[in-house]
Coordinates of C-alpha atoms and ligand atoms in Angstrom, one line a residue:
M11 CA 63.9 187.2 156.8
E12 CA 60.1 187.7 156.4
R13 CA 59.7 186.8 160.0
F14 CA 62.2 189.5 161.2
A15 CA 60.6 192.1 158.9
R16 CA 57.2 191.4 160.4
V17 CA 58.5 191.8 163.9
A18 CA 60.3 195.0 163.0
A19 CA 57.3 196.4 161.3
E20 CA 55.0 195.6 164.2
A21 CA 57.4 197.3 166.7
L22 CA 57.6 200.3 164.4
G23 CA 53.8 200.4 164.0
R24 CA 53.4 200.5 167.8
A25 CA 55.8 203.5 168.0
L26 CA 54.0 205.3 165.2
E27 CA 50.5 204.2 166.4
M28 CA 49.5 203.0 163.0
P29 CA 49.4 199.4 161.7
L30 CA 52.5 198.5 159.6
T31 CA 53.4 195.3 157.8
A32 CA 56.6 194.0 156.3
A33 CA 55.5 195.4 153.0
D34 CA 56.0 198.9 154.4
L35 CA 59.7 198.3 154.9
E36 CA 62.3 198.6 152.2
T37 CA 65.6 196.8 151.7
P38 CA 68.5 199.3 152.0
P39 CA 70.7 199.2 148.9
D40 CA 73.8 198.9 151.1
P41 CA 73.4 195.9 153.4
T42 CA 75.8 197.3 156.0
M43 CA 73.2 200.0 156.6
G44 CA 70.7 197.6 157.8
D45 CA 68.4 194.8 156.8
F46 CA 65.1 196.8 156.6
G47 CA 64.5 200.4 156.4
Y48 CA 61.5 202.7 156.8
P49 CA 61.6 206.0 154.8
C50 CA 60.4 209.0 156.8
F51 CA 59.8 211.5 154.0
K52 CA 56.0 211.4 154.2
L53 CA 56.0 211.7 158.0
A54 CA 58.5 214.6 157.8
K55 CA 56.1 216.5 155.6
Q56 CA 53.3 215.9 157.9
F57 CA 55.3 217.0 161.0
R58 CA 57.0 219.8 159.0
K59 CA 60.4 218.7 160.1
G60 CA 63.5 217.4 158.4
P61 CA 63.4 213.6 157.5
P62 CA 66.6 212.8 159.4
Q63 CA 65.2 214.5 162.5
V64 CA 62.0 212.6 162.3
A65 CA 63.9 209.3 161.7
A66 CA 66.0 209.9 164.8
E67 CA 62.9 210.6 166.9
I68 CA 61.0 207.6 165.7
A69 CA 64.1 205.3 166.2
S70 CA 64.3 206.3 169.8
K71 CA 60.6 205.5 170.3
V72 CA 60.8 201.9 169.0
V73 CA 60.7 199.5 171.9
G74 CA 60.0 195.8 172.6
L75 CA 62.3 194.4 169.8
P76 CA 63.8 191.0 170.4
A77 CA 67.5 190.9 171.3
E78 CA 68.5 189.9 167.8
I79 CA 67.0 193.0 166.2
S80 CA 68.4 196.5 166.7
V81 CA 67.2 199.8 165.4
R82 CA 68.9 203.1 164.4
A83 CA 68.3 206.1 162.3
V84 CA 70.4 206.4 159.1
G85 CA 69.7 209.7 157.4
P86 CA 66.0 209.9 156.6
Y87 CA 65.5 206.2 157.3
V88 CA 64.7 204.2 160.4
N89 CA 66.8 201.1 159.8
F90 CA 66.6 197.7 161.5
I91 CA 69.6 195.4 161.8
V92 CA 69.3 191.7 162.5
R93 CA 72.2 189.9 164.2
P94 CA 74.0 187.7 161.6
D95 CA 73.8 184.5 163.8
A96 CA 70.1 185.0 164.1
I97 CA 69.7 185.4 160.4
A98 CA 71.9 182.4 159.8
S99 CA 70.0 180.1 161.9
A100 CA 66.5 181.4 160.9
L101 CA 67.3 181.3 157.2
L102 CA 69.2 178.1 157.1
S103 CA 66.6 176.2 159.1
D104 CA 63.9 177.4 156.7
I105 CA 65.8 176.8 153.5
L106 CA 67.1 173.4 154.5
A107 CA 63.8 172.2 155.9
G108 CA 62.3 169.2 154.0
S109 CA 64.0 166.9 151.5
G110 CA 64.8 167.5 147.9
L111 CA 64.5 171.2 147.2
G112 CA 62.3 171.9 150.2
T113 CA 59.5 174.3 150.2
Y114 CA 61.3 177.6 151.0
G115 CA 59.5 180.5 149.4
S116 CA 56.3 178.6 148.7
L117 CA 52.9 179.2 150.3
P118 CA 50.2 176.6 150.7
P119 CA 48.2 175.9 147.5
K120 CA 45.1 177.9 146.8
T121 CA 45.4 180.1 149.9
R122 CA 45.4 183.3 147.8
G123 CA 43.3 184.8 145.1
K124 CA 42.0 183.4 141.8
W125 CA 44.3 184.3 138.9
V126 CA 43.3 183.7 135.3
L127 CA 46.5 183.7 133.2
E128 CA 46.2 183.6 129.5
Y129 CA 49.3 182.9 127.5
S130 CA 50.8 181.3 124.4
S131 CA 47.7 181.6 122.2
P132 CA 49.2 180.7 118.8
N133 CA 47.1 180.6 115.7
V134 CA 45.8 177.5 113.9
A135 CA 47.5 176.8 110.6
K136 CA 50.3 179.2 111.3
P137 CA 53.8 178.2 112.5
F138 CA 54.6 178.6 116.2
N139 CA 57.0 181.5 115.9
I140 CA 59.5 183.1 118.2
Y141 CA 56.9 185.7 119.1
H142 CA 54.7 183.0 120.6
L143 CA 57.7 181.6 122.5
R144 CA 58.1 184.8 124.4
T145 CA 54.5 184.9 125.6
T146 CA 54.6 181.1 126.3
I147 CA 57.6 181.0 128.4
L148 CA 56.8 184.2 130.4
G149 CA 53.2 182.9 130.9
A150 CA 54.5 179.5 132.0
V151 CA 56.9 181.1 134.5
L152 CA 54.1 183.3 136.1
D153 CA 51.9 180.2 136.1
R154 CA 54.5 178.1 138.0
I155 CA 55.4 180.9 140.5
G156 CA 51.8 181.9 141.0
R157 CA 50.9 178.3 142.1
F158 CA 54.1 178.1 144.1
R159 CA 53.1 181.3 146.0
G160 CA 49.6 180.0 146.8
F161 CA 47.5 181.6 144.0
D162 CA 44.7 179.7 142.5
V163 CA 45.9 179.9 138.9
V164 CA 43.7 179.0 135.9
S165 CA 45.8 178.9 132.8
I166 CA 44.1 179.4 129.4
N167 CA 45.5 179.0 125.9
H168 CA 43.4 181.4 123.7
L169 CA 44.0 179.6 120.4
G170 CA 43.5 181.7 117.3
D171 CA 41.1 179.4 115.5
W172 CA 38.2 181.7 114.4
G173 CA 37.7 184.5 111.9
T174 CA 37.3 185.0 108.2
Q175 CA 40.7 183.4 107.4
Y176 CA 39.4 180.1 108.8
G177 CA 36.6 180.2 106.2
K178 CA 39.4 180.5 103.6
L179 CA 41.3 177.7 105.2
A180 CA 38.3 175.4 105.2
I181 CA 37.7 176.1 101.5
A182 CA 41.4 175.5 100.8
F183 CA 41.3 172.3 102.7
R184 CA 38.2 171.2 100.7
E185 CA 40.0 172.0 97.4
Y186 CA 43.5 170.8 98.1
G187 CA 43.3 168.7 101.2
Q188 CA 43.4 165.4 99.3
D189 CA 46.9 166.2 97.9
L190 CA 48.4 166.4 101.4
P191 CA 50.2 163.6 103.2
S192 CA 48.2 161.4 105.5
E193 CA 49.6 163.2 108.6
P194 CA 49.7 166.8 107.4
S195 CA 51.8 169.4 109.2
I196 CA 51.2 173.1 109.9
D197 CA 53.5 173.8 107.0
D198 CA 51.2 171.8 104.7
L199 CA 48.2 173.9 105.9
V200 CA 50.2 177.0 105.2
S201 CA 51.0 175.8 101.7
I202 CA 47.3 175.1 100.8
Y203 CA 46.4 178.5 102.2
V204 CA 49.0 180.1 99.9
K205 CA 47.7 178.0 97.0
F206 CA 44.2 179.2 97.7
H207 CA 45.3 182.9 97.6
K208 CA 47.0 182.3 94.3
A209 CA 43.8 180.7 93.0
V210 CA 41.8 183.7 94.1
E211 CA 43.8 186.0 91.8
A212 CA 42.5 184.0 88.8
N213 CA 39.1 183.4 90.3
P214 CA 37.9 186.2 92.6
A215 CA 34.6 184.3 93.2
L216 CA 36.5 182.0 95.6
E217 CA 37.1 184.9 97.9
D218 CA 33.3 185.4 98.2
E219 CA 32.9 181.7 98.8
A220 CA 35.4 181.8 101.6
R221 CA 33.5 184.7 103.3
Q222 CA 30.3 182.7 103.0
A223 CA 32.1 179.7 104.4
F224 CA 33.0 181.6 107.6
L225 CA 29.4 182.8 108.0
K226 CA 28.3 179.2 107.6
L227 CA 30.9 178.2 110.2
E228 CA 29.5 180.8 112.5
Q229 CA 26.0 179.4 112.0
G230 CA 27.3 175.9 112.9
D231 CA 27.1 174.3 109.4
A232 CA 28.2 170.7 109.8
A233 CA 30.2 170.2 106.7
M234 CA 32.2 173.4 107.2
T235 CA 32.7 172.6 110.8
A236 CA 34.2 169.2 109.9
L237 CA 36.7 170.8 107.5
W238 CA 37.7 173.4 110.0
K239 CA 38.0 170.9 112.8
K240 CA 40.5 168.9 110.8
C241 CA 42.7 171.9 110.4
V242 CA 42.5 172.7 114.2
D243 CA 43.5 169.1 115.1
I244 CA 46.5 169.1 112.7
S245 CA 47.7 172.3 114.4
L246 CA 47.0 171.2 117.9
R247 CA 49.0 168.0 117.4
E248 CA 52.0 170.0 116.5
F249 CA 51.6 172.6 119.3
D250 CA 51.1 169.8 121.8
R251 CA 54.5 168.3 120.9
L252 CA 56.1 171.7 121.4
Y253 CA 54.3 172.3 124.8
A254 CA 55.5 168.9 126.0
R255 CA 59.0 169.8 125.1
L256 CA 58.7 173.1 126.9
G257 CA 57.0 171.5 129.9
V258 CA 53.9 173.7 129.5
K259 CA 50.4 172.5 130.3
F260 CA 47.2 174.5 130.2
D261 CA 44.1 174.0 132.4
H262 CA 42.1 175.0 129.3
I263 CA 42.7 175.2 125.7
W264 CA 39.8 177.4 124.8
G265 CA 40.3 179.0 121.4
E266 CA 38.4 181.9 120.1
S267 CA 35.8 179.4 118.7
H268 CA 34.9 178.4 122.3
Y269 CA 32.9 181.6 122.7
T270 CA 30.9 181.6 119.4
Q271 CA 27.6 180.7 121.0
F272 CA 27.7 183.8 123.3
L273 CA 28.4 186.3 120.5
A274 CA 24.9 186.7 118.9
P275 CA 23.1 187.2 122.2
M276 CA 25.8 189.6 123.4
I277 CA 25.6 191.7 120.3
A278 CA 21.8 191.8 120.5
D279 CA 21.9 192.9 124.1
L280 CA 24.5 195.6 123.4
K281 CA 22.4 196.9 120.5
K282 CA 19.3 197.0 122.7
R283 CA 21.1 198.9 125.4
G284 CA 22.5 201.4 122.9
I285 CA 26.1 200.5 123.7
L286 CA 26.7 199.3 120.2
V287 CA 26.1 202.0 117.6
E288 CA 26.0 201.9 113.8
S289 CA 28.9 203.4 112.0
E290 CA 29.4 203.1 108.2
G291 CA 27.5 199.9 108.1
A292 CA 29.4 198.3 111.0
W293 CA 28.5 198.2 114.7
V294 CA 31.0 199.8 117.0
V295 CA 31.4 200.8 120.7
P296 CA 32.9 204.3 121.2
V297 CA 35.6 203.7 123.9
T298 CA 38.2 205.4 126.0
D299 CA 41.2 204.2 127.8
R300 CA 41.4 204.0 131.6
D301 CA 42.5 207.6 131.9
G302 CA 39.4 208.7 129.9
K303 CA 41.3 209.4 126.7
E304 CA 39.3 208.7 123.6
L305 CA 40.3 205.7 121.5
P306 CA 39.3 204.6 118.0
P307 CA 35.9 202.9 118.4
C308 CA 35.9 199.1 118.9
I309 CA 34.2 197.3 116.0
L310 CA 32.2 194.3 117.3
E311 CA 30.2 193.4 114.1
K312 CA 31.4 194.0 110.6
S313 CA 29.0 195.2 107.8
D314 CA 28.6 191.6 106.5
G315 CA 27.4 190.6 110.0
A316 CA 30.6 188.7 110.9
T317 CA 32.1 189.1 114.4
I318 CA 35.8 190.0 114.8
Y319 CA 38.7 189.2 117.1
A320 CA 37.6 191.9 119.6
T321 CA 34.0 190.5 119.8
R322 CA 35.4 187.2 120.9
D323 CA 37.7 188.8 123.5
V324 CA 34.8 190.7 125.1
A325 CA 32.7 187.5 125.3
A326 CA 35.7 185.5 126.6
A327 CA 36.4 188.0 129.4
K328 CA 32.8 187.9 130.5
Y329 CA 32.7 184.1 130.3
R330 CA 35.8 183.8 132.4
Q331 CA 34.6 186.2 135.1
E332 CA 31.3 184.3 135.3
K333 CA 33.0 181.0 135.5
F334 CA 35.9 181.8 137.8
A335 CA 35.1 185.2 139.5
F336 CA 38.8 186.0 139.2
D337 CA 40.8 188.4 141.3
R338 CA 43.2 189.1 138.5
M339 CA 43.3 188.3 134.8
S340 CA 46.5 188.7 132.9
Y341 CA 46.8 188.5 129.1
I342 CA 50.4 187.8 128.1
V343 CA 50.4 189.1 124.5
G344 CA 52.7 191.0 122.2
G345 CA 52.9 194.8 122.7
E346 CA 51.5 195.5 119.2
Q347 CA 48.1 194.5 120.6
R348 CA 48.1 197.2 123.2
L349 CA 45.3 199.2 121.5
H350 CA 43.2 196.1 121.0
F351 CA 43.2 195.3 124.7
Q352 CA 42.6 199.0 125.7
Q353 CA 39.5 198.8 123.4
V354 CA 38.3 195.5 124.8
F355 CA 38.7 196.8 128.4
G356 CA 36.9 200.0 127.3
V357 CA 34.0 197.9 126.0
L358 CA 33.8 195.9 129.3
R359 CA 33.7 199.2 131.2
K360 CA 30.9 200.5 129.0
M361 CA 29.0 197.2 129.7
G362 CA 29.2 198.2 133.4
F363 CA 31.6 195.4 134.5
E364 CA 33.6 197.0 137.3
W365 CA 35.8 193.8 137.4
E366 CA 37.4 195.2 134.2
S367 CA 39.9 196.9 136.5
K368 CA 41.2 193.5 137.4
C369 CA 42.2 192.8 133.8
E370 CA 45.7 193.6 132.5
H371 CA 47.6 193.3 129.3
V372 CA 51.2 192.2 129.9
P373 CA 52.9 193.2 126.7
T374 CA 55.9 191.4 125.2
G375 CA 58.4 192.8 122.7
L376 CA 59.8 191.4 119.6
Y377 CA 63.0 189.5 118.8
R378 CA 65.7 191.3 116.8
F379 CA 68.5 189.2 115.3
K380 CA 72.1 190.2 115.0
D381 CA 72.8 187.0 113.0
A382 CA 72.7 187.8 109.3
K383 CA 71.0 184.6 108.4
M384 CA 68.1 185.4 110.7
S385 CA 67.8 189.1 110.2
T386 CA 67.1 188.8 106.5
R387 CA 63.9 187.0 107.5
K388 CA 61.1 188.9 109.2
G389 CA 61.3 188.4 113.0
N390 CA 57.9 186.8 113.2
F391 CA 58.8 184.1 110.7
V392 CA 61.7 182.8 112.7
T393 CA 60.7 179.7 114.5
L394 CA 61.7 178.5 118.0
E395 CA 63.5 175.6 116.3
D396 CA 65.7 178.0 114.3
V397 CA 66.7 179.9 117.4
L398 CA 67.4 176.7 119.4
E399 CA 69.6 175.4 116.6
L400 CA 71.7 178.5 116.6
A401 CA 72.2 178.2 120.3
R402 CA 73.0 174.5 120.2
D403 CA 75.6 175.0 117.5
R404 CA 77.3 177.6 119.7
V405 CA 77.2 175.4 122.8
K406 CA 78.7 172.5 120.8
E407 CA 81.6 174.8 119.7
I408 CA 82.3 175.9 123.3
L409 CA 82.1 172.4 124.7
A410 CA 84.3 170.9 121.9
A411 CA 87.0 173.4 122.8
R412 CA 87.0 172.2 126.4
E413 CA 89.4 169.5 127.5
G414 CA 88.8 166.5 129.7
M415 CA 85.0 166.3 129.3
N416 CA 85.1 162.7 128.2
L417 CA 81.5 162.6 127.1
S418 CA 79.8 159.9 125.1
A419 CA 77.9 161.1 122.1
S420 CA 74.5 160.8 123.8
E421 CA 75.7 162.6 127.0
M422 CA 77.1 165.3 124.8
E423 CA 73.8 165.6 123.0
A424 CA 71.8 165.8 126.2
M425 CA 74.1 168.5 127.6
V426 CA 74.0 170.5 124.4
E427 CA 70.2 170.5 124.5
A428 CA 70.0 171.4 128.2
I429 CA 72.5 174.2 127.9
G430 CA 71.1 175.5 124.6
V431 CA 67.5 175.6 125.8
C432 CA 68.7 177.2 129.1
A433 CA 70.6 179.9 127.2
V434 CA 67.8 180.9 125.0
F435 CA 65.1 180.8 127.7
F436 CA 67.2 182.7 130.3
H437 CA 68.2 185.3 127.8
D438 CA 64.5 185.9 127.0
L439 CA 63.3 185.8 130.6
H440 CA 66.0 188.0 132.1
S441 CA 65.2 190.8 129.7
D442 CA 62.4 193.2 130.3
P443 CA 59.5 191.5 128.6
A444 CA 58.0 194.7 127.3
R445 CA 61.1 195.6 125.4
D446 CA 62.3 194.2 122.1
L447 CA 65.0 191.6 122.5
E448 CA 68.3 191.6 120.7
F449 CA 69.4 188.1 120.0
D450 CA 73.2 187.8 119.6
V451 CA 74.1 184.1 120.0
E452 CA 77.7 184.9 121.2
R453 CA 76.2 186.8 124.1
V454 CA 73.3 184.5 124.7
V455 CA 75.6 181.4 125.1
D456 CA 78.5 183.1 126.9
F457 CA 79.4 180.9 129.8
E458 CA 80.9 183.8 131.7
G459 CA 78.4 186.5 131.1
E460 CA 75.1 187.0 132.9
T461 CA 73.6 184.1 131.1
G462 CA 71.7 180.9 131.8
P463 CA 74.8 178.7 131.4
Y464 CA 76.5 180.8 134.0
L465 CA 73.8 180.0 136.5
Q466 CA 73.8 176.3 135.5
Y467 CA 77.5 176.3 136.0
A468 CA 77.1 177.8 139.5
H469 CA 74.6 175.1 140.3
T470 CA 76.9 172.3 139.1
R471 CA 79.7 173.8 141.3
C472 CA 77.5 173.4 144.4
V473 CA 76.7 169.9 143.4
S474 CA 80.4 169.1 143.0
I475 CA 81.4 170.6 146.3
L476 CA 78.8 168.4 148.1
R477 CA 80.1 165.4 146.1
K478 CA 83.7 166.1 147.2
A479 CA 82.6 166.5 150.8
R480 CA 81.0 163.1 150.7
E481 CA 84.2 161.6 149.1
S482 CA 86.3 163.1 151.8
G483 CA 84.0 161.9 154.5
E484 CA 83.2 165.4 155.7
L485 CA 79.6 164.9 154.8
S486 CA 77.5 161.7 155.1
G487 CA 74.1 161.6 153.4
D488 CA 72.3 164.9 152.9
V489 CA 73.0 168.3 154.4
V490 CA 70.7 168.9 157.3
F491 CA 70.2 172.0 159.4
N492 CA 72.3 171.8 162.5
A493 CA 72.1 174.7 165.0
Q494 CA 75.0 173.3 167.0
L495 CA 77.4 173.7 164.1
L496 CA 76.3 177.4 163.7
A497 CA 77.1 178.0 167.4
G498 CA 80.6 176.9 166.7
A499 CA 80.3 173.6 168.4
A500 CA 81.1 170.4 166.4
E501 CA 79.8 167.1 167.4
G502 CA 82.1 164.3 168.2
S503 CA 85.3 164.4 170.2
A504 CA 84.4 165.9 173.6
S505 CA 82.5 163.9 176.2
D506 CA 79.7 166.5 176.4
G507 CA 79.0 166.0 172.8
G508 CA 80.7 169.1 171.4
V509 CA 83.9 171.1 171.2
E510 CA 84.4 174.8 170.9
G511 CA 85.6 175.5 167.4
P512 CA 86.0 178.8 165.5
A513 CA 82.6 180.4 165.2
P514 CA 81.3 180.1 161.6
F515 CA 80.0 182.9 159.4
Q516 CA 82.6 185.5 160.5
K517 CA 83.3 186.4 156.9
A518 CA 81.4 189.2 155.1
E519 CA 80.9 187.1 152.0
E520 CA 79.2 184.4 154.0
I521 CA 76.7 186.8 155.5
A522 CA 76.2 188.5 152.2
L523 CA 75.4 185.2 150.5
L524 CA 73.0 184.3 153.3
K525 CA 71.1 187.5 153.1
T526 CA 70.8 187.2 149.4
L527 CA 69.4 183.7 149.7
G528 CA 66.9 185.1 152.2
Q529 CA 65.5 187.4 149.5
F530 CA 64.1 184.6 147.4
P531 CA 60.5 184.9 148.6
L532 CA 60.6 188.7 148.1
H533 CA 61.7 188.4 144.5
L534 CA 59.2 185.7 143.7
E535 CA 56.5 188.0 145.0
R536 CA 57.9 190.9 142.9
T537 CA 57.9 188.7 139.8
L538 CA 54.2 188.1 140.2
T539 CA 53.4 191.7 141.1
F540 CA 55.1 193.2 138.0
A541 CA 54.5 190.1 135.8
K542 CA 58.2 190.1 134.9
A543 CA 60.3 187.0 135.1
S544 CA 63.3 189.3 134.9
Q545 CA 62.8 190.0 138.6
L546 CA 63.6 186.4 139.4
A547 CA 66.2 186.1 136.7
H548 CA 68.2 189.1 138.0
Y549 CA 67.9 187.9 141.5
L550 CA 69.4 184.5 140.5
I551 CA 72.3 186.3 139.0
D552 CA 72.8 188.1 142.3
V553 CA 72.8 184.8 144.1
T554 CA 75.4 183.4 141.7
K555 CA 77.6 186.5 142.1
A556 CA 77.3 186.3 145.9
F557 CA 78.1 182.6 145.7
G558 CA 81.1 183.4 143.5
S559 CA 82.5 185.8 146.1
F560 CA 81.9 183.4 148.9
Y561 CA 83.6 180.6 147.0
R562 CA 86.6 182.8 146.3
E563 CA 87.0 183.9 149.9
C564 CA 86.0 180.9 151.9
H565 CA 87.3 177.4 151.7
V566 CA 84.6 174.9 152.3
L567 CA 86.4 171.6 152.7
G568 CA 89.1 170.8 155.3
Q569 CA 88.2 173.7 157.8
G570 CA 87.2 171.5 160.7
P571 CA 83.7 170.2 161.5
A572 CA 82.0 173.4 162.6
V573 CA 83.2 175.7 159.8
T574 CA 83.1 173.1 157.0
G575 CA 79.7 171.9 158.3
S576 CA 78.3 175.4 158.4
R577 CA 79.6 176.2 155.0
L578 CA 78.2 173.0 153.5
M579 CA 74.8 174.2 154.8
L580 CA 75.4 177.4 152.9
V581 CA 76.4 175.5 149.7
E582 CA 73.3 173.3 150.0
A583 CA 71.1 176.3 150.6
T584 CA 72.5 178.0 147.5
R585 CA 72.0 174.8 145.5
R586 CA 68.4 174.6 146.5
I587 CA 67.6 178.3 145.7
L588 CA 69.3 178.1 142.3
A589 CA 67.6 174.8 141.4
Q590 CA 64.2 175.9 142.6
G591 CA 64.6 179.3 140.9
L592 CA 65.8 177.9 137.6
G593 CA 63.1 175.2 137.8
L594 CA 60.4 177.9 138.2
L595 CA 61.9 179.6 135.2
G596 CA 61.5 176.3 133.3
I597 CA 65.2 175.8 132.8
P598 CA 66.8 172.4 132.9
L599 CA 69.8 171.6 135.0
P600 CA 72.6 169.4 133.8
E601 CA 74.5 167.4 136.6
R602 CA 77.8 168.7 135.3
M603 CA 79.1 171.1 132.7
Ligands
LIG718 N1 46.3 184.5 118.6 C1 46.7 185.9 118.8 C2 48.0 186.1 118.0 O1 48.7 185.2 117.8 C3 47.0 186.1 120.3 C4 45.8 186.0 121.2 C5 45.9 186.9 122.4 N2 44.9 186.7 123.3 C6 43.7 187.4 123.3 N3 42.8 187.1 124.2 N4 43.4 188.2 122.3 O2 48.3 187.3 117.7

């Protein structure tokens, strides 16, 4: 479809005597109106005429379109209509090119800008909670789609591993570390941290010692560093297991500690330039947001000389720009840190870095639980495991109620895991990331609602149609693009190599499904532009719905070689888009359900 849009935009551009690209065209909400539309409101203002009149005038001036594209004015729009058979053959040949899932919707690697994507970023010695799941899976989706669409992505996990609390942790580890099992877990680290806090109540001097410990850490003290490093390693071991399970890999795990060596020189420089000013013993930068509105000043050095979270973020941004010269840097982080990022960006602006405008905070909302067991705990203390367990239990219930599944225990287990993970991830990804998320397991795992399992189910249905076609002999091997079938000619019986059959793709549902499939690249692109996986997730629901209507209205098997063959192409194209799309969302696909 991109190809047609380009041709249409070029012809329109010639008529208007200004360069236009496919991006200037819109997709009309009602597909019977046309495939692409150009809104004439702006031009109407310019010419001081009514938009419909302007649209009609422009439409009559568009010349040089290929035969398969026609143009007409529809209200205030200049609309372009592509002949269905042209769409069918262009789209199907693109989608069905290559083996496996093909490459439809992808662009050659590293042909576009450099995109630094920071996501996940959990804290050392704290459990990986559901809050970090949101940023991790959204980040991973943008990472995959970014690479798929030709961006040069650099992924960074900005581990929380630095700050006063890690002084406390090091002291706690020194005091109680010997009581821990030989392979301590994050929970063990949490327990000694809590123990330390209890001890402080009886012995406040410990608190001071911890503060000293962090200062020592910042100065590179060897003994302190060794204690701290142990705690980091324990945490990383656990995070790594989780990342492996989620299929997430980072180019760099650069925690806050990665930037310590740059802090002192940066602070000194900012003091010298008068950007950092003293305020109640601390050193702060007065900052504004991008609209110039004043914000609370950003502290970079506390009165005891220690740096804070924001100091390291300023240094990290500068480091990344120097190292990668990025075109875009996105921080996928909870919405409650909005002010923090506004302040950090404000400091960067004050430092004179105009690339600051390329930085964005992509905020994520919180989880809210309907389930009584979960809602009594504070959202942030619910772990990913807790949520997956809830989903898996529900999937088990549903599958157990089904008849004729005949699964072995291990098959059942694999299926429950795939569907459970899918349900949880899809529910998260298909919601607006910036909003809080209501987690109601009944709705999350509903096989009929707009859920992950519903999409998985549509995919297995495509797989099973193709399997049946092989069993009936209507398909041998893989589905390949065949232009002859689309022209209504089936190979075989006649001596000239083809016979006239009923022309395929006469049904509205076939065309509607095809056009929906053709929007895949557009929705991938939108997903990246808005940094919202929900763009792709909603699109995949549309594909599934279009496939559902097609499947209800059109028999695939037993319709004669031309029609069955063409419809099998459509089924295979649907299968590819669903599998590719769900794969980019990081969602596993069971063979059957
Ligand atoms: N570790 C932080 C947290 O869990 C998130 C870090 C976000 N990234 C950043 N560059 N500040 O809240």
